[in-house]
């Protein structure tokens, strides 16, 4: 069983479209994240949700809207896609009560905007 | 200021040799965790090893060990007996406590290439 699963793995879409990436974790964790990895491989936090509540919202355009229907799911919806949104998006999860709790990542979703 | 610094964009190592990947960090939080992740060309992020700020001993996991020097704020990853499958990007990351526990902050990564 995959601990953190995200779909789709690959997504090619045109500018201006709206798309969603789904994420689910079966680890019983209370916190989920979305990270963006750019073309230079730099990983940056976008959002962090704890028990379905938004905790971190880094300087991300409001075209990006996360939705957490329950603790095990955190979906990412992107409106009006732009070329610069092309990246790899990673979902992740962890328990947050200790700094030492490991964050586990999904396999990534490769988004290409053309 | 960068919280995690990895100064080696790329490294080469001969198969079966040991290699050290550098990582320095910056925090004023007394409680924090340091992590290393591996990202092979297939793209997934694989957790390798963890070191807590209060841990007295250096962490080890199989061929991976973490050379933790708290006073120098460094957490270097040592891979012993390199294998071809170790060729990948390696990321150092830090998680602080309190509000900082809600994210991992990553370095820019080191690309390791293992030469046969």
XYZ file of N, CA and C in Angstrom:
690
model
N 0.848 -1.209 0.000
C 0.000 0.000 0.000
C 0.872 1.243 0.000
N 0.581 2.164 -0.923
C 1.319 3.409 -0.984
C 0.893 4.292 0.172
N 1.858 4.862 0.908
C 1.538 5.639 2.092
C 0.927 6.991 1.717
N 1.580 7.692 0.789
C 1.075 8.967 0.295
C 0.935 8.818 -1.209
N -0.282 8.922 -1.695
C -0.517 8.738 -3.124
C -1.137 9.988 -3.704
N -0.662 10.357 -4.882
C -1.199 11.530 -5.546
C -1.466 11.222 -6.999
N -2.502 11.804 -7.522
C -2.883 11.585 -8.925
C -3.345 12.908 -9.534
N -3.059 13.119 -10.822
C -2.321 12.214 -11.698
C -0.807 12.370 -11.519
N -0.049 11.432 -12.048
C 1.397 11.543 -11.986
C 1.909 12.501 -13.071
N 1.264 12.483 -14.220
C 1.648 13.377 -15.308
C 0.409 14.121 -15.799
N 0.613 15.394 -16.062
C -0.500 16.228 -16.518
C 0.044 17.262 -17.491
N -0.445 17.213 -18.712
C -0.087 18.215 -19.715
C -1.373 18.945 -20.075
N -1.348 20.267 -19.992
C -2.564 21.028 -20.198
C -2.242 22.376 -20.811
N -3.243 23.013 -21.362
C -3.029 24.302 -22.012
C -3.177 25.445 -21.021
N -2.530 26.531 -21.341
C -2.660 27.765 -20.558
C -4.123 28.135 -20.431
N -4.477 28.612 -19.256
C -5.842 29.073 -19.045
C -6.779 28.021 -18.499
N -6.365 26.742 -18.604
C -7.228 25.672 -18.076
C -7.184 25.629 -16.559
N -8.164 24.915 -16.003
C -8.215 24.640 -14.568
C -7.963 23.148 -14.364
N -7.108 22.832 -13.389
C -6.808 21.422 -13.141
C -6.694 21.161 -11.643
N -6.869 19.890 -11.285
C -6.735 19.483 -9.884
C -5.772 18.326 -9.748
N -5.081 18.302 -8.624
C -4.235 17.174 -8.252
C -4.756 16.665 -6.907
N -4.963 15.353 -6.852
C -5.509 14.779 -5.621
C -4.411 14.106 -4.812
N -4.582 14.118 -3.494
C -3.609 13.477 -2.610
C -4.326 12.797 -1.458
N -3.846 11.606 -1.150
C -4.406 10.843 -0.042
C -3.274 10.187 0.733
N -3.396 10.160 2.060
C -2.405 9.448 2.875
C -3.119 8.461 3.801
N -2.513 7.290 3.946
C -3.096 6.244 4.794
C -2.230 5.976 6.022
N -1.490 6.995 6.440
C -0.576 6.850 7.577
C -1.189 7.326 8.887
N -2.395 7.868 8.834
C -3.011 8.391 10.040
C -2.404 9.697 10.527
N -1.686 10.383 9.656
C -1.047 11.644 10.036
C -2.059 12.767 10.158
N -1.683 13.785 10.940
C -2.609 14.896 11.138
C -2.277 16.123 10.287
N -1.155 16.072 9.588
C -0.731 17.245 8.812
C -0.358 16.836 7.400
N -0.817 17.622 6.448
C -0.506 17.375 5.041
C 0.020 18.646 4.410
N 0.795 18.450 3.345
C 1.518 19.560 2.734
C 1.434 19.473 1.215
N 1.623 20.625 0.593
C 1.943 20.678 -0.834
C 3.252 21.431 -0.986
N 4.168 20.793 -1.723
C 5.442 21.406 -2.063
C 5.521 21.535 -3.575
N 6.232 22.575 -4.024
C 6.481 22.758 -5.450
C 7.979 22.629 -5.693
N 8.340 21.824 -6.684
C 9.746 21.710 -7.080
C 9.912 22.328 -8.455
N 10.742 23.356 -8.526
C 10.898 24.077 -9.789
C 11.927 23.394 -10.686
N 12.189 24.026 -11.819
C 13.077 23.407 -12.813
C 14.513 23.270 -12.313
N 14.871 24.058 -11.305
C 16.200 23.949 -10.700
C 16.209 22.994 -9.513
N 15.132 22.271 -9.346
C 15.019 21.230 -8.319
C 14.800 21.791 -6.917
N 14.558 23.099 -6.797
C 14.364 23.655 -5.473
C 12.957 23.339 -4.981
N 12.871 22.830 -3.753
C 11.601 22.463 -3.144
C 11.142 23.550 -2.195
N 9.924 24.009 -2.411
C 9.412 25.089 -1.570
C 8.001 24.755 -1.105
N 7.753 24.991 0.175
C 6.424 24.727 0.720
C 5.419 25.689 0.097
N 4.254 25.149 -0.207
C 3.157 25.987 -0.680
C 2.108 26.111 0.422
N 1.646 24.956 0.893
C 0.575 24.931 1.883
C 0.854 23.846 2.916
N 0.329 24.086 4.114
C 0.374 23.079 5.160
C -0.983 23.084 5.840
N -1.554 21.894 5.997
C -2.842 21.742 6.656
C -2.670 20.831 7.858
N -3.238 21.257 8.991
C -3.241 20.430 10.186
C -4.680 20.171 10.596
N -5.057 18.901 10.648
C -6.443 18.553 10.975
C -7.450 19.363 10.162
N -7.228 19.430 8.897
C -8.089 20.092 7.909
C -8.025 21.608 7.969
N -7.210 22.164 8.834
C -7.114 23.622 8.916
C -5.851 24.122 8.253
N -5.971 25.202 7.494
C -4.823 25.780 6.815
C -3.892 26.417 7.834
N -2.637 25.987 7.825
C -1.648 26.507 8.768
C -0.649 27.409 8.048
N -0.158 26.938 6.920
C 0.828 27.702 6.166
C 0.286 27.955 4.770
N 0.355 29.197 4.361
C 0.026 29.566 2.995
C 1.115 30.509 2.539
N 2.144 29.936 1.947
C 3.256 30.756 1.499
C 2.795 31.639 0.349
N 3.654 32.510 -0.109
C 3.253 33.473 -1.133
C 2.937 32.757 -2.433
N 1.770 32.170 -2.444
C 1.313 31.418 -3.603
C 0.151 32.199 -4.212
N 0.118 32.346 -5.549
C -1.011 33.056 -6.169
C -2.338 32.451 -5.761
N -3.361 33.280 -5.653
C -4.646 32.753 -5.213
C -5.334 31.930 -6.286
N -4.658 31.719 -7.409
C -5.151 30.746 -8.395
C -5.004 29.320 -7.860
N -4.155 29.170 -6.854
C -3.946 27.865 -6.229
C -4.837 27.779 -4.999
N -5.688 26.781 -4.975
C -6.579 26.647 -3.819
C -6.544 25.199 -3.325
N -6.015 24.999 -2.125
C -6.025 23.667 -1.534
C -7.386 23.398 -0.890
N -7.728 22.120 -0.874
C -8.988 21.722 -0.215
C -8.721 20.444 0.565
N -9.087 20.456 1.842
C -8.876 19.280 2.679
C -10.223 18.793 3.193
N -10.847 17.839 2.516
C -12.151 17.352 2.956
C -12.088 16.574 4.274
N -10.935 15.943 4.517
C -10.730 15.251 5.794
C -9.226 15.136 6.015
N -8.842 14.597 7.156
C -7.421 14.554 7.524
C -6.574 13.773 6.547
N -7.189 12.833 5.840
C -6.429 11.941 4.971
C -6.285 12.465 3.551
N -6.941 13.567 3.226
C -6.944 14.069 1.858
C -6.590 15.546 1.809
N -5.778 15.896 0.835
C -5.486 17.309 0.568
C -5.320 17.454 -0.936
N -6.304 18.089 -1.554
C -6.300 18.262 -2.990
C -5.842 19.668 -3.333
N -5.271 19.803 -4.524
C -4.779 21.103 -4.987
C -5.471 21.445 -6.289
N -6.184 22.551 -6.284
C -6.861 23.009 -7.485
C -6.159 24.257 -8.001
N -5.922 24.273 -9.303
C -5.221 25.409 -9.902
C -6.092 25.993 -11.013
N -6.407 27.261 -10.880
C -7.211 27.959 -11.891
C -6.315 28.690 -12.872
N -6.833 28.867 -14.073
C -6.176 29.731 -15.078
C -4.683 29.455 -15.160
N -4.340 28.238 -15.482
C -2.936 27.820 -15.485
C -2.073 28.693 -16.376
N -0.862 28.946 -15.883
C 0.125 29.750 -16.598
C 1.353 28.895 -16.880
N 2.154 29.356 -17.871
C 3.359 28.604 -18.225
C 4.260 28.386 -17.009
N 4.339 29.414 -16.152
C 5.221 29.339 -14.980
C 4.761 28.358 -13.918
N 3.568 27.817 -14.085
C 3.093 26.816 -13.128
C 3.672 25.444 -13.420
N 4.338 25.298 -14.551
C 4.955 24.012 -14.892
C 6.001 23.664 -13.844
N 5.832 22.532 -13.207
C 6.699 22.124 -12.103
C 6.280 20.725 -11.676
N 6.997 20.221 -10.685
C 6.580 18.984 -10.030
C 5.960 19.367 -8.689
N 4.779 18.868 -8.435
C 4.076 19.170 -7.194
C 4.062 17.916 -6.327
N 4.561 18.073 -5.109
C 4.627 16.953 -4.174
C 3.651 17.167 -3.032
N 2.884 16.138 -2.784
C 2.077 16.081 -1.578
C 2.888 15.343 -0.522
N 2.671 15.684 0.745
C 3.407 15.017 1.822
C 2.554 15.004 3.081
N 2.950 14.172 4.033
C 2.206 14.142 5.294
C 3.144 13.801 6.444
N 2.720 14.162 7.662
C 3.478 13.828 8.868
C 2.596 14.044 10.094
N 3.087 13.560 11.226
C 2.563 13.995 12.507
C 3.350 15.248 12.872
N 2.735 16.192 13.520
C 3.400 17.482 13.692
C 3.803 17.751 15.131
N 3.523 16.817 16.038
C 3.735 17.155 17.443
C 5.200 17.251 17.829
N 6.074 16.636 17.058
C 7.504 16.700 17.362
C 8.273 17.126 16.112
N 9.339 17.906 16.309
C 10.155 18.317 15.166
C 10.785 17.119 14.481
N 10.901 16.003 15.210
C 11.567 14.845 14.622
C 10.695 13.956 13.785
N 9.408 14.215 13.758
C 8.550 13.343 12.968
C 8.818 13.524 11.478
N 9.047 12.399 10.824
C 9.425 12.430 9.412
C 8.260 12.861 8.543
N 8.555 13.620 7.520
C 7.568 13.980 6.501
C 7.739 13.022 5.339
N 6.645 12.353 4.979
C 6.668 11.381 3.893
C 6.025 11.995 2.653
N 6.690 11.768 1.528
C 6.255 12.387 0.280
C 5.554 11.403 -0.643
N 4.631 11.929 -1.416
C 4.086 11.177 -2.528
C 5.088 11.152 -3.672
N 4.713 10.525 -4.763
C 5.638 10.334 -5.870
C 5.762 11.555 -6.779
N 4.956 12.564 -6.531
C 5.050 13.774 -7.336
C 4.082 13.772 -8.507
N 3.650 14.957 -8.878
C 2.797 15.134 -10.067
C 3.496 16.130 -10.992
N 3.835 15.649 -12.184
C 4.555 16.480 -13.160
C 3.535 17.268 -13.965
N 3.499 18.559 -13.741
C 2.554 19.411 -14.457
C 3.297 20.185 -15.545
N 2.828 20.061 -16.768
C 3.392 20.820 -17.884
C 2.280 21.656 -18.490
N 2.504 22.959 -18.517
C 1.524 23.873 -19.103
C 2.069 24.338 -20.452
N 1.289 24.153 -21.503
C 1.769 24.503 -22.859
C 0.906 25.626 -23.466
N 18.053 35.198 5.039
C 19.173 34.265 5.070
C 18.679 32.842 4.843
N 19.490 32.075 4.144
C 19.111 30.695 3.896
C 19.175 29.920 5.187
N 18.192 29.073 5.382
C 18.209 28.250 6.588
C 19.015 26.970 6.376
N 19.027 26.473 5.159
C 19.774 25.252 4.839
C 20.679 25.562 3.655
N 21.954 25.296 3.801
C 22.910 25.550 2.739
C 23.622 24.270 2.349
N 23.523 23.944 1.087
C 24.286 22.829 0.524
C 25.201 23.444 -0.526
N 26.490 23.422 -0.266
C 27.432 24.181 -1.086
C 27.925 23.417 -2.311
N 27.602 22.142 -2.399
C 28.098 21.315 -3.504
C 26.954 21.045 -4.490
N 26.906 21.770 -5.596
C 25.845 21.500 -6.562
C 25.959 20.090 -7.158
N 27.215 19.648 -7.356
C 27.422 18.336 -7.935
C 28.659 17.678 -7.344
N 28.591 16.358 -7.235
C 29.716 15.583 -6.693
C 29.870 14.312 -7.507
N 31.138 13.879 -7.638
C 31.409 12.591 -8.268
C 32.115 11.704 -7.250
N 31.795 10.436 -7.296
C 32.477 9.487 -6.413
C 32.652 8.170 -7.164
N 33.769 7.522 -6.898
C 34.023 6.218 -7.500
C 33.192 5.172 -6.773
N 32.692 4.232 -7.532
C 31.957 3.121 -6.923
C 32.790 2.486 -5.819
N 32.126 2.144 -4.711
C 32.723 1.491 -3.533
C 33.478 2.450 -2.623
N 33.633 3.691 -3.039
C 34.264 4.671 -2.167
C 33.205 5.329 -1.279
N 33.664 6.006 -0.229
C 32.766 6.779 0.623
C 32.696 8.214 0.113
N 31.578 8.873 0.392
C 31.414 10.275 -0.028
C 30.677 11.037 1.060
N 31.032 12.294 1.222
C 30.386 13.170 2.204
C 29.695 14.315 1.484
N 28.424 14.478 1.771
C 27.655 15.590 1.219
C 27.430 16.606 2.334
N 27.785 17.854 2.046
C 27.782 18.876 3.087
C 26.417 19.535 3.264
N 26.141 19.898 4.496
C 24.913 20.631 4.817
C 25.164 21.479 6.053
N 24.905 22.766 5.972
C 24.919 23.610 7.156
C 23.535 24.232 7.302
N 23.205 24.563 8.531
C 21.858 25.066 8.793
C 21.916 26.273 9.713
N 20.823 26.974 9.768
C 20.759 28.182 10.579
C 19.420 28.210 11.306
N 19.466 28.170 12.611
C 18.259 28.274 13.411
C 18.613 28.752 14.798
N 17.695 29.442 15.437
C 17.868 29.832 16.834
C 16.986 28.976 17.743
N 16.257 28.044 17.128
C 15.375 27.156 17.860
C 16.225 26.069 18.528
N 16.070 25.833 19.839
C 16.879 24.792 20.483
C 16.438 23.376 20.103
N 15.208 23.237 19.621
C 14.686 21.918 19.259
C 14.379 21.886 17.769
N 15.088 21.023 17.071
C 14.883 20.928 15.625
C 15.303 19.547 15.156
N 14.879 19.217 13.955
C 15.253 17.946 13.357
C 15.888 18.195 12.005
N 16.857 17.365 11.693
C 17.549 17.467 10.410
C 17.327 16.179 9.631
N 17.045 16.302 8.374
C 16.670 15.176 7.528
C 17.481 15.198 6.236
N 17.684 14.025 5.712
C 18.232 13.894 4.359
C 17.250 13.066 3.529
N 17.035 13.560 2.304
C 16.190 12.859 1.354
C 16.987 12.614 0.078
N 16.643 11.521 -0.585
C 17.247 11.165 -1.865
C 16.177 11.278 -2.940
N 16.541 11.879 -4.064
C 15.611 11.955 -5.185
C 16.287 11.374 -6.430
N 15.997 10.117 -6.758
C 16.579 9.535 -7.975
C 15.954 10.163 -9.213
N 16.450 9.763 -10.354
C 15.964 10.360 -11.612
C 14.479 10.067 -11.838
N 13.960 9.051 -11.207
C 12.523 8.736 -11.337
C 11.649 9.747 -10.594
N 12.261 10.541 -9.716
C 11.559 11.694 -9.166
C 11.009 11.604 -7.764
N 10.855 10.398 -7.225
C 10.257 10.341 -5.881
C 11.231 10.827 -4.817
N 10.699 11.278 -3.705
C 11.503 11.758 -2.576
C 11.559 10.648 -1.535
N 12.760 10.160 -1.270
C 12.946 9.024 -0.375
C 13.636 9.497 0.891
N 13.008 9.289 2.029
C 13.602 9.642 3.314
C 14.772 8.709 3.605
N 15.906 9.286 4.001
C 17.097 8.490 4.282
C 17.419 8.405 5.764
N 17.509 9.565 6.414
C 18.057 9.569 7.762
C 17.629 10.837 8.482
N 17.536 10.724 9.809
C 17.092 11.832 10.656
C 18.045 12.004 11.835
N 18.267 13.270 12.203
C 19.065 13.597 13.391
C 18.329 14.646 14.202
N 18.079 14.379 15.457
C 17.447 15.347 16.328
C 18.475 16.233 16.996
N 18.085 17.458 17.300
C 19.038 18.415 17.857
C 19.555 17.991 19.231
N 18.799 17.158 19.935
C 19.215 16.734 21.264
C 19.884 15.366 21.266
N 19.958 14.764 20.086
C 20.569 13.432 20.014
C 22.064 13.538 20.307
N 22.523 12.662 21.179
C 23.938 12.695 21.560
C 24.823 11.981 20.548
N 24.240 11.011 19.864
C 25.028 10.233 18.921
C 24.617 10.565 17.495
N 25.581 10.386 16.596
C 25.281 10.570 15.182
C 24.356 9.464 14.697
N 23.388 9.850 13.860
C 22.442 8.868 13.329
C 23.117 7.999 12.270
N 22.705 6.739 12.241
C 23.166 5.831 11.184
C 21.972 5.014 10.695
N 21.981 4.748 9.380
C 20.967 3.892 8.764
C 21.647 3.134 7.642
N 22.069 1.923 7.945
C 22.745 1.128 6.921
C 24.023 1.814 6.450
N 24.102 2.085 5.152
C 25.309 2.733 4.605
C 25.302 4.250 4.785
N 24.231 4.779 5.352
C 24.133 6.222 5.539
C 24.449 6.571 6.998
N 25.227 7.605 7.177
C 25.433 8.134 8.519
C 25.420 9.647 8.420
N 25.098 10.250 9.547
C 25.004 11.703 9.575
C 26.072 12.216 10.525
N 26.956 13.027 10.029
C 28.018 13.631 10.840
C 27.489 14.953 11.381
N 26.974 14.893 12.611
C 26.289 16.034 13.219
C 27.269 16.791 14.106
N 27.533 18.058 13.741
C 28.391 18.916 14.546
C 27.563 20.137 14.927
N 26.982 20.051 16.099
C 25.987 21.037 16.522
C 26.578 22.424 16.638
N 27.763 22.525 17.203
C 28.366 23.850 17.406
C 28.658 24.528 16.064
N 28.967 23.725 15.074
C 29.237 24.272 13.742
C 27.974 24.368 12.908
N 26.876 23.857 13.435
C 25.607 23.824 12.712
C 25.776 23.138 11.364
N 26.360 21.954 11.433
C 26.502 21.181 10.199
C 25.942 19.781 10.400
N 25.437 19.220 9.338
C 24.800 17.895 9.373
C 25.116 17.194 8.061
N 26.348 16.765 7.927
C 26.804 16.185 6.664
C 26.369 14.726 6.544
N 25.985 14.346 5.358
C 25.599 12.964 5.070
C 26.814 12.212 4.543
N 27.081 11.078 5.130
C 28.168 10.220 4.673
C 27.560 8.945 4.101
N 27.915 8.652 2.874
C 27.478 7.400 2.237
C 28.719 6.535 2.094
N 28.677 5.380 2.702
C 29.841 4.486 2.610
C 29.628 3.515 1.451
N 30.719 3.028 0.906
C 30.684 1.997 -0.142
C 29.662 2.341 -1.223
N 29.884 3.458 -1.903
C 28.927 3.956 -2.894
C 28.579 2.899 -3.933
N 27.316 2.933 -4.337
C 26.820 2.031 -5.375
C 26.262 2.868 -6.521
N 26.177 2.239 -7.692
C 25.679 2.976 -8.855
C 24.281 3.530 -8.595
N 23.500 2.794 -7.830
C 22.138 3.228 -7.503
C 22.070 4.423 -6.569
N 23.217 4.839 -6.057
C 23.231 6.026 -5.198
C 23.241 7.317 -6.014
N 23.425 7.205 -7.318
C 23.406 8.397 -8.171
C 22.018 9.026 -8.105
N 21.959 10.263 -7.641
C 20.670 10.920 -7.385
C 20.933 12.332 -6.883
N 19.838 13.088 -6.712
C 19.905 14.351 -5.985
C 19.703 14.052 -4.513
N 20.444 14.746 -3.661
C 20.311 14.588 -2.228
C 19.982 15.933 -1.601
N 18.942 15.930 -0.789
C 18.480 17.159 -0.161
C 18.609 17.063 1.349
N 19.164 18.104 1.922
C 19.183 18.280 3.363
C 17.989 19.160 3.725
N 17.355 18.876 4.854
C 16.173 19.644 5.244
C 16.122 19.779 6.760
N 15.446 20.803 7.209
C 15.320 21.053 8.648
C 13.865 21.322 9.007
N 13.512 20.805 10.162
C 12.186 21.077 10.704
C 12.382 21.640 12.101
N 11.866 22.820 12.355
C 11.974 23.441 13.660
C 10.766 23.072 14.504
N 10.742 23.523 15.726
C 9.612 23.203 16.595
C 8.625 24.368 16.577
N 7.547 24.242 17.327
C 6.532 25.285 17.360
C 5.923 25.494 15.990
N 5.748 26.745 15.631
C 5.140 27.058 14.336
C 5.973 26.515 13.190
N 7.275 26.393 13.414
C 8.151 25.882 12.357
C 8.002 24.405 12.087
N 7.279 23.712 12.972
C 7.148 22.264 12.788
C 6.190 21.933 11.660
N 5.498 22.947 11.140
C 4.531 22.691 10.082
C 5.159 22.683 8.691
N 6.492 22.681 8.607
C 7.107 22.581 7.298
C 8.532 22.081 7.429
N 9.015 21.511 6.350
C 10.429 21.217 6.164
C 10.993 22.297 5.268
N 12.162 22.814 5.657
C 12.860 23.765 4.803
C 14.019 23.034 4.154
N 14.096 23.097 2.846
C 15.079 22.327 2.102
C 16.250 23.171 1.640
N 17.401 22.514 1.492
C 18.515 23.098 0.778
C 18.311 22.912 -0.711
N 19.265 23.418 -1.494
C 19.117 23.382 -2.946
C 19.528 22.050 -3.556
N 20.112 21.198 -2.744
C 20.414 19.856 -3.209
C 21.814 19.700 -3.752
N 22.277 18.451 -3.725
C 23.562 18.068 -4.316
C 23.308 16.899 -5.244
N 23.781 17.026 -6.468
C 23.635 15.928 -7.416
C 24.854 15.019 -7.321
N 24.630 13.805 -6.891
C 25.719 12.837 -6.739
C 25.739 11.899 -7.927
N 26.910 11.753 -8.509
C 27.087 10.802 -9.612
C 28.127 9.775 -9.187
N 27.756 8.507 -9.246
C 28.666 7.422 -8.890
C 29.248 6.853 -10.174
N 30.571 6.827 -10.228
C 31.274 6.390 -11.445
C 31.714 4.944 -11.286
N 31.426 4.109 -12.290
C 31.835 2.695 -12.176
C 33.354 2.537 -12.181
